[in-house]
Amino acid sequence: QQQVKQSPQSLIVQKGGISIINCAYENTAFDYFPWYQQFPGKGPALLIAIRPDVSEKKEGRFTISFNKSAKQFSLHIMDSQPGDSATYFCAAPKVPKLSFGAGTTVTVRA
Amino acid sequence: NAGVTQTPKFQVLKTGQSMTLQCAQDMNHNSMYWYRQDPGMGLRLIYYSASEGTTDKGEVPNGYNVSRLNKREFSLRLESAAPSQTSVYFCASRAGQGNYSPLHFGNGTRLTVT
């Protein structure tokens, strides 16, 4: 059973638009919430991560928002670009394992 | 810097055949992992090795075995392949065992079992 539920499964956004991906978790012992980005034919790579002592973290056009009471966290891609087209995974590590969401395929149309 | 290297990149097997997927990392990482990726299922952990000399089962270990050959290498073996094992397999490593240590993935092995 997946410990992290991710939605939507896919989304299409116009260039310059905002992409939003949501994740919900059950285990309150999770204390670190990374997002991984995967391009076709490649392995996932860490994109951005947040710890639950902050509600938001921004790196360039990518922002994680964290809602501890709702046990949810989301990834926002601002000013989406065609190069952002990829599959995004949320994860919740509880060492030594990491539980991944099912993934969201983002397509940015030029 | 090669990072995590997986071989082969592609493989086709017949049901019942066996094979070993190879993985090597050159980052001196302690922990290594094998995941499988299937559409709509995300990444599911098959086996992991928290340190050299130890291995443990993940979410979906049935039908697989692993060997942590040394600190660099972690192999995944399918003894009798089944069509349900058609998937993309990823090896990953991380420096420490703490939550905040990111996973570094290889580029995957695409396996088809007919």
mmCIF file of C-alpha atoms in Angstrom:
data_model
loop_
_atom_site.group_PDB
_atom_site.id
_atom_site.type_symbol
_atom_site.label_atom_id
_atom_site.label_comp_id
_atom_site.label_asym_id
_atom_site.label_seq_id
_atom_site.Cartn_x
_atom_site.Cartn_y
_atom_site.Cartn_z
ATOM 1 C CA GLN A 1 0.000 0.000 0.000
ATOM 2 C CA GLN A 2 1.253 3.453 -0.870
ATOM 3 C CA GLN A 3 1.904 5.643 2.129
ATOM 4 C CA VAL A 4 1.857 8.747 -0.031
ATOM 5 C CA LYS A 5 -1.110 9.530 -2.307
ATOM 6 C CA GLN A 6 -0.360 11.827 -5.227
ATOM 7 C CA SER A 7 -2.702 13.653 -7.599
ATOM 8 C CA PRO A 8 -3.390 14.325 -10.394
ATOM 9 C CA GLN A 9 -2.008 11.469 -12.460
ATOM 10 C CA SER A 10 -1.303 13.858 -15.330
ATOM 11 C CA LEU A 11 -1.780 17.474 -16.261
ATOM 12 C CA ILE A 12 -1.326 19.706 -19.265
ATOM 13 C CA VAL A 13 -0.453 23.360 -18.855
ATOM 14 C CA GLN A 14 0.281 26.153 -21.274
ATOM 15 C CA LYS A 15 3.699 27.762 -21.301
ATOM 16 C CA GLY A 16 3.788 30.422 -18.613
ATOM 17 C CA GLY A 17 1.035 28.771 -16.577
ATOM 18 C CA ILE A 18 1.136 27.260 -13.092
ATOM 19 C CA SER A 19 1.317 23.520 -12.467
ATOM 20 C CA ILE A 20 0.132 22.223 -9.096
ATOM 21 C CA ILE A 21 0.681 18.688 -7.828
ATOM 22 C CA ASN A 22 -0.652 17.475 -4.488
ATOM 23 C CA CYS A 23 0.429 14.754 -2.087
ATOM 24 C CA ALA A 24 -1.177 13.442 1.076
ATOM 25 C CA TYR A 25 0.493 11.227 3.655
ATOM 26 C CA GLU A 26 -0.677 9.169 6.600
ATOM 27 C CA ASN A 27 2.369 8.576 8.765
ATOM 28 C CA THR A 28 2.963 11.528 11.065
ATOM 29 C CA ALA A 29 6.481 10.224 11.722
ATOM 30 C CA PHE A 30 7.556 11.456 8.304
ATOM 31 C CA ASP A 31 9.762 14.499 8.774
ATOM 32 C CA TYR A 32 11.144 15.262 5.346
ATOM 33 C CA PHE A 33 9.252 15.669 2.092
ATOM 34 C CA PRO A 34 11.222 15.645 -1.156
ATOM 35 C CA TRP A 35 10.067 15.956 -4.729
ATOM 36 C CA TYR A 36 11.833 14.095 -7.510
ATOM 37 C CA GLN A 37 11.781 14.977 -11.224
ATOM 38 C CA GLN A 38 12.147 12.354 -13.946
ATOM 39 C CA PHE A 39 12.727 12.959 -17.654
ATOM 40 C CA PRO A 40 11.941 10.222 -20.203
ATOM 41 C CA GLY A 41 14.613 7.544 -20.294
ATOM 42 C CA LYS A 42 16.305 8.820 -17.146
ATOM 43 C CA GLY A 43 16.196 8.050 -13.469
ATOM 44 C CA PRO A 44 14.486 10.403 -11.018
ATOM 45 C CA ALA A 45 16.563 13.193 -9.497
ATOM 46 C CA LEU A 46 15.940 15.278 -6.396
ATOM 47 C CA LEU A 47 14.267 18.572 -7.320
ATOM 48 C CA ILE A 48 13.391 20.247 -4.018
ATOM 49 C CA ALA A 49 12.599 19.188 -0.459
ATOM 50 C CA ILE A 50 10.997 20.595 2.685
ATOM 51 C CA ARG A 51 11.071 19.830 6.386
ATOM 52 C CA PRO A 52 7.819 20.174 8.371
ATOM 53 C CA ASP A 53 9.114 23.018 10.524
ATOM 54 C CA VAL A 54 8.462 25.426 7.627
ATOM 55 C CA SER A 55 5.285 25.928 5.608
ATOM 56 C CA GLU A 56 6.867 26.893 2.291
ATOM 57 C CA LYS A 57 10.134 26.559 0.426
ATOM 58 C CA LYS A 58 10.970 28.173 -2.885
ATOM 59 C CA GLU A 59 13.782 27.408 -5.301
ATOM 60 C CA GLY A 60 13.553 29.390 -8.501
ATOM 61 C CA ARG A 61 10.207 28.644 -10.150
ATOM 62 C CA PHE A 62 9.536 25.643 -7.907
ATOM 63 C CA THR A 63 7.741 26.001 -4.564
ATOM 64 C CA ILE A 64 6.720 23.404 -1.993
ATOM 65 C CA SER A 65 3.804 24.247 0.282
ATOM 66 C CA PHE A 66 3.351 22.153 3.408
ATOM 67 C CA ASN A 67 0.204 21.834 5.538
ATOM 68 C CA LYS A 68 1.050 19.785 8.607
ATOM 69 C CA SER A 69 -2.466 19.732 10.068
ATOM 70 C CA ALA A 70 -3.928 18.433 6.820
ATOM 71 C CA LYS A 71 -0.978 16.086 6.252
ATOM 72 C CA GLN A 72 -0.580 17.420 2.747
ATOM 73 C CA PHE A 73 2.181 18.981 0.700
ATOM 74 C CA SER A 74 2.177 20.300 -2.831
ATOM 75 C CA LEU A 75 4.537 21.331 -5.595
ATOM 76 C CA HIS A 76 3.889 24.502 -7.566
ATOM 77 C CA ILE A 77 5.704 25.140 -10.830
ATOM 78 C CA MET A 78 5.419 28.809 -11.682
ATOM 79 C CA ASP A 79 5.840 30.168 -15.212
ATOM 80 C CA SER A 80 5.909 26.585 -16.546
ATOM 81 C CA GLN A 81 8.307 25.990 -19.453
ATOM 82 C CA PRO A 82 8.449 23.193 -22.071
ATOM 83 C CA GLY A 83 11.648 21.994 -20.379
ATOM 84 C CA ASP A 84 9.599 21.291 -17.233
ATOM 85 C CA SER A 85 7.745 18.514 -19.059
ATOM 86 C CA ALA A 86 8.555 15.483 -16.933
ATOM 87 C CA THR A 87 7.141 13.112 -14.350
ATOM 88 C CA TYR A 88 7.175 14.368 -10.775
ATOM 89 C CA PHE A 89 7.150 12.156 -7.689
ATOM 90 C CA CYS A 90 6.547 13.149 -4.119
ATOM 91 C CA ALA A 91 8.135 11.023 -1.432
ATOM 92 C CA ALA A 92 8.148 10.589 2.289
ATOM 93 C CA PRO A 93 11.221 8.958 3.710
ATOM 94 C CA LYS A 94 11.233 6.938 6.885
ATOM 95 C CA VAL A 95 14.684 5.503 6.986
ATOM 96 C CA PRO A 96 15.865 3.287 5.646
ATOM 97 C CA LYS A 97 13.013 3.302 3.136
ATOM 98 C CA LEU A 98 11.365 5.938 0.992
ATOM 99 C CA SER A 99 7.706 5.769 0.004
ATOM 100 C CA PHE A 100 6.982 7.374 -3.352
ATOM 101 C CA GLY A 101 3.729 8.679 -4.759
ATOM 102 C CA ALA A 102 2.405 7.249 -8.032
ATOM 103 C CA GLY A 103 3.777 10.163 -10.054
ATOM 104 C CA THR A 104 2.329 13.042 -12.079
ATOM 105 C CA THR A 105 3.186 13.511 -15.735
ATOM 106 C CA VAL A 106 3.354 17.214 -16.562
ATOM 107 C CA THR A 107 3.159 18.345 -20.176
ATOM 108 C CA VAL A 108 3.869 22.002 -20.904
ATOM 109 C CA ARG A 109 2.542 23.149 -24.286
ATOM 110 C CA ALA A 110 4.463 25.901 -26.043
ATOM 111 C CA ASN B 1 31.701 11.311 -12.422
ATOM 112 C CA ALA B 2 29.518 8.370 -13.461
ATOM 113 C CA GLY B 3 27.284 8.259 -10.358
ATOM 114 C CA VAL B 4 25.062 5.155 -10.476
ATOM 115 C CA THR B 5 25.581 2.839 -13.451
ATOM 116 C CA GLN B 6 23.119 0.107 -14.392
ATOM 117 C CA THR B 7 23.576 -2.674 -16.915
ATOM 118 C CA PRO B 8 22.033 -3.740 -19.173
ATOM 119 C CA LYS B 9 19.841 -0.867 -20.400
ATOM 120 C CA PHE B 10 17.354 -3.194 -22.119
ATOM 121 C CA GLN B 11 16.605 -6.896 -21.807
ATOM 122 C CA VAL B 12 13.998 -9.292 -23.182
ATOM 123 C CA LEU B 13 13.499 -12.610 -21.397
ATOM 124 C CA LYS B 14 11.262 -15.579 -21.919
ATOM 125 C CA THR B 15 9.140 -16.775 -19.016
ATOM 126 C CA GLY B 16 11.225 -18.969 -16.730
ATOM 127 C CA GLN B 17 14.593 -17.570 -17.744
ATOM 128 C CA SER B 18 16.911 -16.039 -15.171
ATOM 129 C CA MET B 19 19.051 -12.951 -15.242
ATOM 130 C CA THR B 20 20.996 -10.559 -13.016
ATOM 131 C CA LEU B 21 20.729 -6.793 -13.169
ATOM 132 C CA GLN B 22 23.958 -5.071 -12.248
ATOM 133 C CA CYS B 23 24.371 -1.795 -10.392
ATOM 134 C CA ALA B 24 27.517 0.056 -9.353
ATOM 135 C CA GLN B 25 28.019 3.454 -7.720
ATOM 136 C CA ASP B 26 31.217 5.460 -7.473
ATOM 137 C CA MET B 27 30.109 7.966 -4.813
ATOM 138 C CA ASN B 28 31.207 5.896 -1.804
ATOM 139 C CA HIS B 29 27.582 5.674 -0.645
ATOM 140 C CA ASN B 30 26.622 3.327 2.154
ATOM 141 C CA SER B 31 23.026 2.524 1.202
ATOM 142 C CA MET B 32 21.763 1.065 -2.060
ATOM 143 C CA TYR B 33 18.251 0.306 -3.316
ATOM 144 C CA TRP B 34 16.376 -1.475 -6.079
ATOM 145 C CA TYR B 35 13.047 -0.058 -7.257
ATOM 146 C CA ARG B 36 10.660 -1.035 -10.003
ATOM 147 C CA GLN B 37 8.566 1.512 -11.863
ATOM 148 C CA ASP B 38 5.220 0.625 -13.407
ATOM 149 C CA PRO B 39 2.618 2.962 -14.929
ATOM 150 C CA GLY B 40 0.281 4.344 -12.268
ATOM 151 C CA MET B 41 2.201 2.593 -9.479
ATOM 152 C CA GLY B 42 5.084 4.965 -8.974
ATOM 153 C CA LEU B 43 8.349 3.596 -7.638
ATOM 154 C CA ARG B 44 8.095 0.513 -5.457
ATOM 155 C CA LEU B 45 10.974 -0.705 -3.348
ATOM 156 C CA ILE B 46 12.086 -4.265 -4.040
ATOM 157 C CA TYR B 47 15.139 -4.664 -1.781
ATOM 158 C CA TYR B 48 17.614 -2.386 -0.111
ATOM 159 C CA SER B 49 20.997 -2.585 1.532
ATOM 160 C CA ALA B 50 21.505 -0.104 4.355
ATOM 161 C CA SER B 51 25.222 -0.873 4.477
ATOM 162 C CA GLU B 52 27.739 -3.302 3.049
ATOM 163 C CA GLY B 53 26.945 -6.811 4.205
ATOM 164 C CA THR B 54 23.237 -6.241 4.915
ATOM 165 C CA THR B 55 20.136 -6.580 2.763
ATOM 166 C CA ASP B 56 16.429 -6.273 3.579
ATOM 167 C CA LYS B 57 13.130 -6.718 1.821
ATOM 168 C CA GLY B 58 11.095 -3.783 0.567
ATOM 169 C CA GLU B 59 7.456 -3.645 -0.544
ATOM 170 C CA VAL B 60 7.594 -6.129 -3.447
ATOM 171 C CA PRO B 61 10.438 -8.641 -2.895
ATOM 172 C CA ASN B 62 8.745 -11.817 -4.177
ATOM 173 C CA GLY B 63 10.512 -13.326 -7.172
ATOM 174 C CA TYR B 64 13.755 -11.414 -6.601
ATOM 175 C CA ASN B 65 17.043 -11.883 -4.790
ATOM 176 C CA VAL B 66 19.846 -9.427 -4.190
ATOM 177 C CA SER B 67 23.550 -9.438 -3.434
ATOM 178 C CA ARG B 68 25.560 -6.590 -1.981
ATOM 179 C CA LEU B 69 28.843 -7.674 -3.508
ATOM 180 C CA ASN B 70 30.884 -4.872 -1.949
ATOM 181 C CA LYS B 71 30.316 -1.228 -1.067
ATOM 182 C CA ARG B 72 30.078 -0.242 -4.748
ATOM 183 C CA GLU B 73 27.928 -3.004 -6.215
ATOM 184 C CA PHE B 74 24.392 -4.217 -5.582
ATOM 185 C CA SER B 75 22.868 -6.762 -7.966
ATOM 186 C CA LEU B 76 19.277 -7.888 -8.460
ATOM 187 C CA ARG B 77 18.528 -11.426 -9.640
ATOM 188 C CA LEU B 78 15.388 -12.841 -11.189
ATOM 189 C CA GLU B 79 15.580 -16.618 -10.783
ATOM 190 C CA SER B 80 12.558 -17.510 -12.924
ATOM 191 C CA ALA B 81 11.193 -14.512 -14.788
ATOM 192 C CA ALA B 82 7.442 -13.980 -15.070
ATOM 193 C CA PRO B 83 5.474 -11.573 -17.289
ATOM 194 C CA SER B 84 4.447 -9.687 -14.122
ATOM 195 C CA GLN B 85 8.091 -8.711 -13.752
ATOM 196 C CA THR B 86 7.997 -6.678 -16.956
ATOM 197 C CA SER B 87 8.972 -3.252 -15.684
ATOM 198 C CA VAL B 88 11.653 -0.595 -15.552
ATOM 199 C CA TYR B 89 14.138 -1.279 -12.770
ATOM 200 C CA PHE B 90 16.065 1.471 -11.053
ATOM 201 C CA CYS B 91 19.026 1.206 -8.768
ATOM 202 C CA ALA B 92 19.702 4.048 -6.357
ATOM 203 C CA SER B 93 22.181 4.943 -3.659
ATOM 204 C CA ARG B 94 22.431 7.432 -0.823
ATOM 205 C CA ALA B 95 25.288 8.595 1.320
ATOM 206 C CA GLY B 96 23.830 8.121 4.771
ATOM 207 C CA GLN B 97 20.872 6.483 6.390
ATOM 208 C CA GLY B 98 19.333 9.719 7.587
ATOM 209 C CA ASN B 99 16.067 10.998 6.158
ATOM 210 C CA TYR B 100 17.688 14.064 4.615
ATOM 211 C CA SER B 101 20.167 12.230 2.410
ATOM 212 C CA PRO B 102 18.860 12.282 -1.186
ATOM 213 C CA LEU B 103 18.640 9.246 -3.410
ATOM 214 C CA HIS B 104 20.808 9.145 -6.531
ATOM 215 C CA PHE B 105 19.292 7.005 -9.286
ATOM 216 C CA GLY B 106 20.736 5.234 -12.278
ATOM 217 C CA ASN B 107 19.050 5.480 -15.676
ATOM 218 C CA GLY B 108 17.220 2.193 -15.381
ATOM 219 C CA THR B 109 16.960 -1.222 -17.018
ATOM 220 C CA ARG B 110 13.877 -1.791 -19.151
ATOM 221 C CA LEU B 111 12.931 -5.476 -18.828
ATOM 222 C CA THR B 112 10.317 -7.279 -20.907
ATOM 223 C CA VAL B 113 9.283 -10.832 -20.050
ATOM 224 C CA THR B 114 7.335 -12.652 -22.768
#
